Coordinates of C-alpha atoms in Angstrom, one line a residue:
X1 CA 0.0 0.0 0.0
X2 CA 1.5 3.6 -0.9
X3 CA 2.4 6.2 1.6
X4 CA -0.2 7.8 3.8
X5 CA 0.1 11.4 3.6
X6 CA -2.1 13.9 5.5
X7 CA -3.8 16.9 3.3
X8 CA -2.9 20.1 5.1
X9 CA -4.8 22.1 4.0
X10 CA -5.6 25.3 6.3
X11 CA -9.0 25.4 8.1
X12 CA -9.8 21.7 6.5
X13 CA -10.0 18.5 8.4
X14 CA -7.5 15.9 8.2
X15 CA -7.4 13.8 4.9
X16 CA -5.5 10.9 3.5
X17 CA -4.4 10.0 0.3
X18 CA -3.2 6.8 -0.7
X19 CA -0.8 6.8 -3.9
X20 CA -1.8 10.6 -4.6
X21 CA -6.1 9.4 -4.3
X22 CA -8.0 10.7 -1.2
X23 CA -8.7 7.8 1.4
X24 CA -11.8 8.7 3.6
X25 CA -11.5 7.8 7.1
X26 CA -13.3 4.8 8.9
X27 CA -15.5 5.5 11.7
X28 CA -17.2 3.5 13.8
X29 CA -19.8 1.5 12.2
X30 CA -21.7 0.4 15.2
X31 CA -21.2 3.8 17.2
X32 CA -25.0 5.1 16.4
X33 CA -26.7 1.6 16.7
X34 CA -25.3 2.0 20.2
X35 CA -26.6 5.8 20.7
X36 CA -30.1 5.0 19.7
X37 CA -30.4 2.2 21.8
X38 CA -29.9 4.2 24.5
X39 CA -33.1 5.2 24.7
X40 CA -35.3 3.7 27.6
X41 CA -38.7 1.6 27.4
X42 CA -40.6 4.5 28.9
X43 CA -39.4 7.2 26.6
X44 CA -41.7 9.8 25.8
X45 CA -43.9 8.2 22.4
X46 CA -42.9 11.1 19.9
X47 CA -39.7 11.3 21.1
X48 CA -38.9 7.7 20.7
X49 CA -40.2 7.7 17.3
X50 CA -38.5 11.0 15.8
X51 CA -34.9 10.8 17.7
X52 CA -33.7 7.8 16.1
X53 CA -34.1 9.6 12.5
X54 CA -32.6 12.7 14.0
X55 CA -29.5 11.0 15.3
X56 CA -28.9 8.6 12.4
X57 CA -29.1 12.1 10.1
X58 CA -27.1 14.1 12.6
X59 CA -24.0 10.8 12.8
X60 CA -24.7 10.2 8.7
X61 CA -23.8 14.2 7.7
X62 CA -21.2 14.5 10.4
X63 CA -19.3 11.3 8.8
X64 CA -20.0 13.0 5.5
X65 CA -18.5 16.1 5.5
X66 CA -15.9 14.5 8.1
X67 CA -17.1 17.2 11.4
X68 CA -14.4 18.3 13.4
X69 CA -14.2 19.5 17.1
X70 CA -13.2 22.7 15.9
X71 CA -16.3 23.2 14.0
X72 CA -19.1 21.5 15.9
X73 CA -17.8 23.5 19.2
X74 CA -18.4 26.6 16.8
X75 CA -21.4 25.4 15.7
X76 CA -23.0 25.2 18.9
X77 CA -21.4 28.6 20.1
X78 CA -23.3 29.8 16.7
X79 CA -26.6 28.7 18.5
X80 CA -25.7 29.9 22.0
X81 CA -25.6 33.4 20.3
X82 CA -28.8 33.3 18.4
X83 CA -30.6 31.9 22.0
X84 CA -28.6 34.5 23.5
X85 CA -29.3 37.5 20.7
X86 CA -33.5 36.1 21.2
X87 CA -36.4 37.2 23.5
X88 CA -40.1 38.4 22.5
X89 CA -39.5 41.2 20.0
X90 CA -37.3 39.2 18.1
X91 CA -36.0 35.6 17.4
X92 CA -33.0 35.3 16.3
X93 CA -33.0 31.1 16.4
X94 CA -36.0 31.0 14.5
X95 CA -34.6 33.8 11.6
X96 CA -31.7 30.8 11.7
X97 CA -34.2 28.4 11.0
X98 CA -36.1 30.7 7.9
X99 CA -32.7 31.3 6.0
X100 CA -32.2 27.5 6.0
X101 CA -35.4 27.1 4.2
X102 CA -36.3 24.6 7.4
X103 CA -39.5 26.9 8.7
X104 CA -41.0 26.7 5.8
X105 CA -40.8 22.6 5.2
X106 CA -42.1 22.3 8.5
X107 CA -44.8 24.5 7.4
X108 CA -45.6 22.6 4.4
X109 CA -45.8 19.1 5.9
X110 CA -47.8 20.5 9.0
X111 CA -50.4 21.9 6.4
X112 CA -51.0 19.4 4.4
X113 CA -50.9 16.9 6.8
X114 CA -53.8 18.9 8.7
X115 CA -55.6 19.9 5.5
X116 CA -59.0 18.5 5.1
X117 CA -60.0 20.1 1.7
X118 CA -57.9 21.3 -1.4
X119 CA -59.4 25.0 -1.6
X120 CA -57.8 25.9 1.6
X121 CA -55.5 29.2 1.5
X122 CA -52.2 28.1 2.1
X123 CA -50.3 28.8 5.0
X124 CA -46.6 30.5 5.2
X125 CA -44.0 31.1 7.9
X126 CA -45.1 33.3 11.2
X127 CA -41.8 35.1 10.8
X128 CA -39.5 36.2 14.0
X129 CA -41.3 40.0 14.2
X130 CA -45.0 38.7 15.4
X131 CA -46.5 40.4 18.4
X132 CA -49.5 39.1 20.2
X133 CA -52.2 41.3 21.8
X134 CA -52.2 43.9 18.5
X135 CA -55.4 46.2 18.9
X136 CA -58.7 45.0 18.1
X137 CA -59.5 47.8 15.2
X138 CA -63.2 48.4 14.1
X139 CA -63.4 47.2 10.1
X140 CA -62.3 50.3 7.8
X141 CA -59.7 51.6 10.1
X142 CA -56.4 52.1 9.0
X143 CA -53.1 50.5 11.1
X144 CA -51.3 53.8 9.7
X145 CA -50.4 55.1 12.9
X146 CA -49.3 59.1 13.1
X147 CA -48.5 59.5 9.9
X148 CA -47.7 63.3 9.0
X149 CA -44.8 65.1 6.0
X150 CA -42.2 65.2 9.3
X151 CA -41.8 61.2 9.1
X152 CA -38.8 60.3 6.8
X153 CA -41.1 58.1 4.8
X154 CA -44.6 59.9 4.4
X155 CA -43.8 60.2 0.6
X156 CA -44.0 56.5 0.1
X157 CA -46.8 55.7 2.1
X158 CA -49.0 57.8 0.6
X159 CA -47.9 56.8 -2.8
X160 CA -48.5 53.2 -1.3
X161 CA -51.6 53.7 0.4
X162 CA -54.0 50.6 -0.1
X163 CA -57.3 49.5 0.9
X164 CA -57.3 45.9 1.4
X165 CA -60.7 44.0 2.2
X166 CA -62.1 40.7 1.5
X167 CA -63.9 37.7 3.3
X168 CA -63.2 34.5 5.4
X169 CA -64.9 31.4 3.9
X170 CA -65.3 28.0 5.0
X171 CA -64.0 25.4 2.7
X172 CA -67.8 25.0 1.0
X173 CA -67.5 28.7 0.0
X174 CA -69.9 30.2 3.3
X175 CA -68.8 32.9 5.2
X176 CA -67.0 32.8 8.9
X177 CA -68.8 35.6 11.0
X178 CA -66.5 36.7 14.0
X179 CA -63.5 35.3 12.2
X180 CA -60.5 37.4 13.4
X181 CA -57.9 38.9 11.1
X182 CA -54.7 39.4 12.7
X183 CA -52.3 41.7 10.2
X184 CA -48.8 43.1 10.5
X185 CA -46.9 45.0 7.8
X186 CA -43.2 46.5 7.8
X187 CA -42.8 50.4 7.2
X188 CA -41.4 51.7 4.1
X189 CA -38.1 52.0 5.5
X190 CA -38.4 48.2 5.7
X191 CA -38.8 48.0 9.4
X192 CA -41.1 47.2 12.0
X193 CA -42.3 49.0 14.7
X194 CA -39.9 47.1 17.2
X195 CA -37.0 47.4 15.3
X196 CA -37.3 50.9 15.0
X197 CA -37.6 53.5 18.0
X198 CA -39.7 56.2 15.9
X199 CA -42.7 54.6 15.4
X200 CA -45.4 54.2 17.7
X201 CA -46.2 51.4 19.8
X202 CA -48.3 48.4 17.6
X203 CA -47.6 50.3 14.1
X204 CA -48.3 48.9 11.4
X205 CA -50.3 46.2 13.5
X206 CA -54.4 45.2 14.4
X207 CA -56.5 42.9 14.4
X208 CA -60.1 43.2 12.6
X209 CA -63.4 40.6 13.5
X210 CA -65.5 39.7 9.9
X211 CA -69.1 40.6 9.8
X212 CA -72.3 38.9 8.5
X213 CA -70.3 38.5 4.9
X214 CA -67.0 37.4 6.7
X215 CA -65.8 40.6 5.6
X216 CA -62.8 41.9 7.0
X217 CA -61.3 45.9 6.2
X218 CA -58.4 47.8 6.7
X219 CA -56.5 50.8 5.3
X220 CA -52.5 49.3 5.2
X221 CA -49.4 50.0 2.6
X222 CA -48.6 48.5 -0.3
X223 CA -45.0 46.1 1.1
X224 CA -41.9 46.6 0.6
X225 CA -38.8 44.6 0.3
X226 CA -36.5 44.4 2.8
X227 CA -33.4 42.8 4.5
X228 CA -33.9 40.7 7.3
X229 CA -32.0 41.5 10.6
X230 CA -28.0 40.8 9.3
X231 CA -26.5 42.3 13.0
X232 CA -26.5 38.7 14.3
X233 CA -25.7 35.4 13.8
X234 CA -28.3 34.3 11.1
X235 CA -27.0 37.8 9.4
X236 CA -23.1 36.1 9.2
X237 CA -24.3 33.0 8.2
X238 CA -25.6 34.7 5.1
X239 CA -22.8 36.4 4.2
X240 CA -20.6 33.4 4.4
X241 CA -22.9 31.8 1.9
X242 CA -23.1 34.1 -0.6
X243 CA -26.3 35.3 -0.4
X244 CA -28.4 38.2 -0.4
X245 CA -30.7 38.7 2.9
X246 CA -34.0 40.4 1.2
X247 CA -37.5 39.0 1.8
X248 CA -40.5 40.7 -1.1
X249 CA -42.8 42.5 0.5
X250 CA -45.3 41.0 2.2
X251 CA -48.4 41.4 4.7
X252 CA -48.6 39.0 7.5
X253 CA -51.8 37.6 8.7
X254 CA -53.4 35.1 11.1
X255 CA -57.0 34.0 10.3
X256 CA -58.6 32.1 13.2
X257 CA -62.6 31.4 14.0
X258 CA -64.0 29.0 16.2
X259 CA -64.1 25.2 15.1
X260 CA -61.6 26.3 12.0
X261 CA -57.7 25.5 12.0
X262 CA -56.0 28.3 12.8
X263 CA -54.4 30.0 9.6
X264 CA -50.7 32.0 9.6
X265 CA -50.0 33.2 5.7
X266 CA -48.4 35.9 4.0
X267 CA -49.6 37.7 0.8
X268 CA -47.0 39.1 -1.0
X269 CA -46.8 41.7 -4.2
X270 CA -46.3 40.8 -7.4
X271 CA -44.8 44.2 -8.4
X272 CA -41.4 42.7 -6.3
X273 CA -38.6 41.2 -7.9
X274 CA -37.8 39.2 -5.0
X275 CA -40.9 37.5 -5.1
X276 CA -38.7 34.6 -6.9
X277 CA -35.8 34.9 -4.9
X278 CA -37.3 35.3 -1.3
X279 CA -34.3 34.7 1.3
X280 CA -36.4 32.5 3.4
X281 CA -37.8 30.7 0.6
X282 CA -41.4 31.2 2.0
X283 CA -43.4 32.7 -1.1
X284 CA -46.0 30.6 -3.0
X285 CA -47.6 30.8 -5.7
X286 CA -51.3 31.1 -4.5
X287 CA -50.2 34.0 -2.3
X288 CA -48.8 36.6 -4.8
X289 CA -51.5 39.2 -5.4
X290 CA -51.9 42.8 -7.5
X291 CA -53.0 45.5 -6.3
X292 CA -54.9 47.8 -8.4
X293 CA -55.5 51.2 -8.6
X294 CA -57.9 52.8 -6.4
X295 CA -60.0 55.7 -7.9
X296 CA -62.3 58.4 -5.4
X297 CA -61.1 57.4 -2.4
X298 CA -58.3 60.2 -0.5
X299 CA -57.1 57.4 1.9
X300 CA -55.7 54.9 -0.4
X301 CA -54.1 55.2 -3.9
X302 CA -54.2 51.2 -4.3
X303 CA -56.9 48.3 -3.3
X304 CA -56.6 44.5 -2.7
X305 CA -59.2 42.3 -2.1
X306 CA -58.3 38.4 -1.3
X307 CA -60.7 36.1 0.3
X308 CA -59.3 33.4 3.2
X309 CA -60.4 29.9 3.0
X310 CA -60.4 28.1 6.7
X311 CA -60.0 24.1 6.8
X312 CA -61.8 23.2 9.9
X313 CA -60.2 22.0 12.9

């Protein structure tokens, strides 16, 4: 057998070759068997159903890319930060979780799993800027708060200014009465209201209750694209990889009613170029609407109407 000569390459783990060929090393065949099996006879159900998959991916991709010390102990200082960098006005763990595309496959499979027609609206990431408790607005009024020519970005919300109405069916097409519409939007300056100091408490945020018609109505903005949060750790890991941090803009809602599943989506505008090259690979088809121009009416250039379809519970 030819000489065994280690591959030094800086910041690479150690490699063999064997007459000038690469040699991957031989772990320990039997080393996960005896992990898994670890696992006691009263073991919580789920648990003892999921973490045999999760370990035997975890041991298969850390033999396949050969995982060092070095690297794992950075990767879990990576998630220290992002638990650390967390708390209720933003998650930084979950943002991790969005740029890896893993939110929104956990998304998917929990929907259709849970569907129980096909004319459902289809459901998108929460995203890590959600805040319970938004007010409870009376249909028709705007979540514009204080907006006057001294804010930096009056310009472009007035030039964005949109109505946006619609209902909140059942699955056979009847309307939900008392359905609640729970919306949040980012400001023009591609921030929300608790990312930036200047805006008023809840900007930007309400929540609206259908009527007879499950009819829901609020005066909004038009979205616009922005970056998500790149001051932490989910912000690095982009720029090590190449890639560009901009979500299209989008308005968030939840949809819940009595006896229905509970409905988190985004709808997003198909004026944005970033609609097919969202950084948290959360748009879909179904939800890309247009707005259209809005005629005789001084608070709202633009209008949107989109109608929610609830799978029940």
């Amino acid at each position: 057998m030819g000489q065994m000569i280690p591959d030094k390459t800086p910041g690479a783990p150690m490699a063999f070759q064997v007459n000038g060929l690469p040699k991957k090393p031989q772990y320990d065949a039997t080393f996960t068997d005896k992990v898994i099996a670890a696992t006691g006879p009263n073991a919580h159900r789920r648990l003892a159903q999921v973490m045999p998959s999760l370990i035997r991916h975890l041991h298969a991709f850390a033999r396949e890319v050969d995982l060092t010390v070095g690297e794992w102990t950075a990767a879990v200082d990576f998630i220290n930060e992002c638990g650390k960098m967390s708390d209720d006005r933003r998650n930084e763990t979950q943002l991790l979780c969005d740029i890896v595309g893993l939110e929104s496959l956990v998304d998917e499979i929990t929907s259709k799993m849970l569907a129980t027609s096909h004319t459902e609206t289809p459901s998108t990431i929460l995203g890590p800027f959600y805040r319970q408790d938004a007010p409870l607005l009376p249909n028709g009024s705007s979540i514009v708060q204080n907006l006057d020519p001294s804010v930096s970005w009056y310009e472009k919300a007035v030039e964005d200014s949109a109505f946006v109405t619609g209902r909140v069916l059942s699955s056979s097409g009847a309307p939900i009465q008392g359905a609640v519409v729970d919306v949040w939007h980012a400001a023009p300056n591609g921030l929300y209201e608790q990312q930036d100091e200047s805006q008023p408490e809840m900007n930007f945020r309400g929540r609206f209750e259908t009527d007879s018609e499950g009819r829901y109505a609020l005066y909004a903005l038009r979205p616009v694209p922005y970056p998500i949060p790149d001051d932490g750790p989910a912000g690095r890991l982009l720029g090590w990889l190449d890639r560009h941090p901009y979500r299209p803009g989008h308005i968030h809602f939840i949809v819940s009613a009595p006896g229905f599943r509970l409905l988190t989506t985004q709808l997003y505008d198909d004026r944005d170029k970033y609609v097919a090259n969202d950084a948290v690979f959360a748009v879909k088809d179904e939800l890309v609407v247009k707005f259209s121009p809005r005629k005789g009416d001084p608070k709202a250039r633009w209008s949107l109407e989109y109608d929610f379809v609830l799978g029940r519970s």
